[in-house]
CSV table of C-alpha atoms in Angstrom, one decimal:
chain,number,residue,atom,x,y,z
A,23,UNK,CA,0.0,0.0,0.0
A,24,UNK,CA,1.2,3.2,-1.0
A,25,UNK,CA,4.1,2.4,-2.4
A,26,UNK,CA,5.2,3.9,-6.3
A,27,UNK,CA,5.3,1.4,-9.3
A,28,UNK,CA,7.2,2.8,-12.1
A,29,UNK,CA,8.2,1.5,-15.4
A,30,UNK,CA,10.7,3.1,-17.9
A,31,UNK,CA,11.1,1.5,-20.9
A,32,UNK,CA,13.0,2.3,-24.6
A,33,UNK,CA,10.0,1.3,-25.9
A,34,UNK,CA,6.8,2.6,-27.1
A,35,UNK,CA,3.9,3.2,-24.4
A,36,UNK,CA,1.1,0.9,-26.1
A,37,UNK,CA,2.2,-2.7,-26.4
A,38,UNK,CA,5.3,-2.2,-23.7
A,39,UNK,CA,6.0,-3.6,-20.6
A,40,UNK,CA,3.9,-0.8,-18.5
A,41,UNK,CA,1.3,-1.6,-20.1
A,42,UNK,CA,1.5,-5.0,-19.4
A,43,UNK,CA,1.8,-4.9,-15.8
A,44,UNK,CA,-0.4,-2.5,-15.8
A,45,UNK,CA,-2.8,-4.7,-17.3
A,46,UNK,CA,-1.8,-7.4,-14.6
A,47,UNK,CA,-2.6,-4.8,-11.7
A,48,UNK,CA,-6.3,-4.6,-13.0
A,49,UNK,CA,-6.6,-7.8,-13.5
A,50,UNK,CA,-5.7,-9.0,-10.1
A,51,UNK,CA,-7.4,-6.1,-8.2
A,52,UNK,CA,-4.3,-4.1,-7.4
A,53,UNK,CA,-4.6,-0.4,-7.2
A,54,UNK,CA,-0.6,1.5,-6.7
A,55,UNK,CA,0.4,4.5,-7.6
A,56,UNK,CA,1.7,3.8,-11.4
A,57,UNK,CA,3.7,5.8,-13.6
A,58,UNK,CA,5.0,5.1,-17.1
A,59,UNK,CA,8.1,6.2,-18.7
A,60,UNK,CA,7.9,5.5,-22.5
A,61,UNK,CA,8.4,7.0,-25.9
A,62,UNK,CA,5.1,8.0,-27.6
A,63,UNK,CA,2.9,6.0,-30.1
A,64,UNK,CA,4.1,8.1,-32.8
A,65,UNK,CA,6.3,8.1,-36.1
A,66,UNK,CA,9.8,9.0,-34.1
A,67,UNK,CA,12.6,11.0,-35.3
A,68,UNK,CA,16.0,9.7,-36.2
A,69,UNK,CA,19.2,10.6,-35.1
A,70,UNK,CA,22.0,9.4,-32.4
A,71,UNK,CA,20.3,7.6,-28.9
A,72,UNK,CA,21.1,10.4,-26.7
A,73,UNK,CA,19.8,12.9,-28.2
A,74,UNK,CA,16.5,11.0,-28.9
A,75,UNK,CA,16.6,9.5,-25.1
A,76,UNK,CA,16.6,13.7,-24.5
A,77,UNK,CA,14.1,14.3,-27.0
A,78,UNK,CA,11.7,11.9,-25.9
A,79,UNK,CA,12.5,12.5,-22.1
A,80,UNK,CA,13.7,8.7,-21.5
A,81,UNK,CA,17.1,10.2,-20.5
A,82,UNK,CA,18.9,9.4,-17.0
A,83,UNK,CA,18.4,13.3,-16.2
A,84,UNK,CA,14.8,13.4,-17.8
A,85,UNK,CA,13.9,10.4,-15.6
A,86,UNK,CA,15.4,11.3,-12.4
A,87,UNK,CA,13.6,15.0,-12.7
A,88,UNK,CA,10.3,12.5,-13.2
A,89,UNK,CA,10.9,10.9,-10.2
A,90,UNK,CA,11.9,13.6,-8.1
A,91,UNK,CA,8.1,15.1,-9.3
A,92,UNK,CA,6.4,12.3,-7.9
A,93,UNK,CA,7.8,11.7,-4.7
C-alpha cells in the first residue's frame, strides 16, 4: 500500500511492458500509484540515442527529474 510502481522502458507506451503490468494490476485487483516512462505512439525522429533519449524524455536526467516530481 502506497508504495510507487514505475516502469521506464525504450519502448513505445502501447504494447510495452507498462502496459502489461499495468494490465496485470487490474486484473488482479491491485490499485498503486503507477507511472509510465515511455516513448510515444508516434512516427519517431531519427538521429544518435542520446539525443533521442533527451528528445523523448527517457534520458537518465529526464527520468530522475520525473521521479523527483512524484515523490
Amino acid at each position: 500500500g502506497g508504495r510507487l510502481v514505475v516502469v521506464a522502458e525504450n519502448h513505445t507506451e502501447v504494447g510495452g511492458l507498462g502496459e502489461a503490468i499495468a494490465r496485470d494490476f487490474l486484473l488482479n485487483g491491485l490499485n498503486p500509484r503507477f507511472r509510465h516512462i515511455a516513448l510515444p505512439d508516434a512516427f519517431l525522429l531519427a538521429g544518435a540515442l542520446p539525443t533521442l533519449h533527451d528528445r523523448y524524455g527517457i534520458s537518465t536526467k529526464a527520468i530522475i527529474r520525473r521521479l523527483k516530481a512524484w515523490l
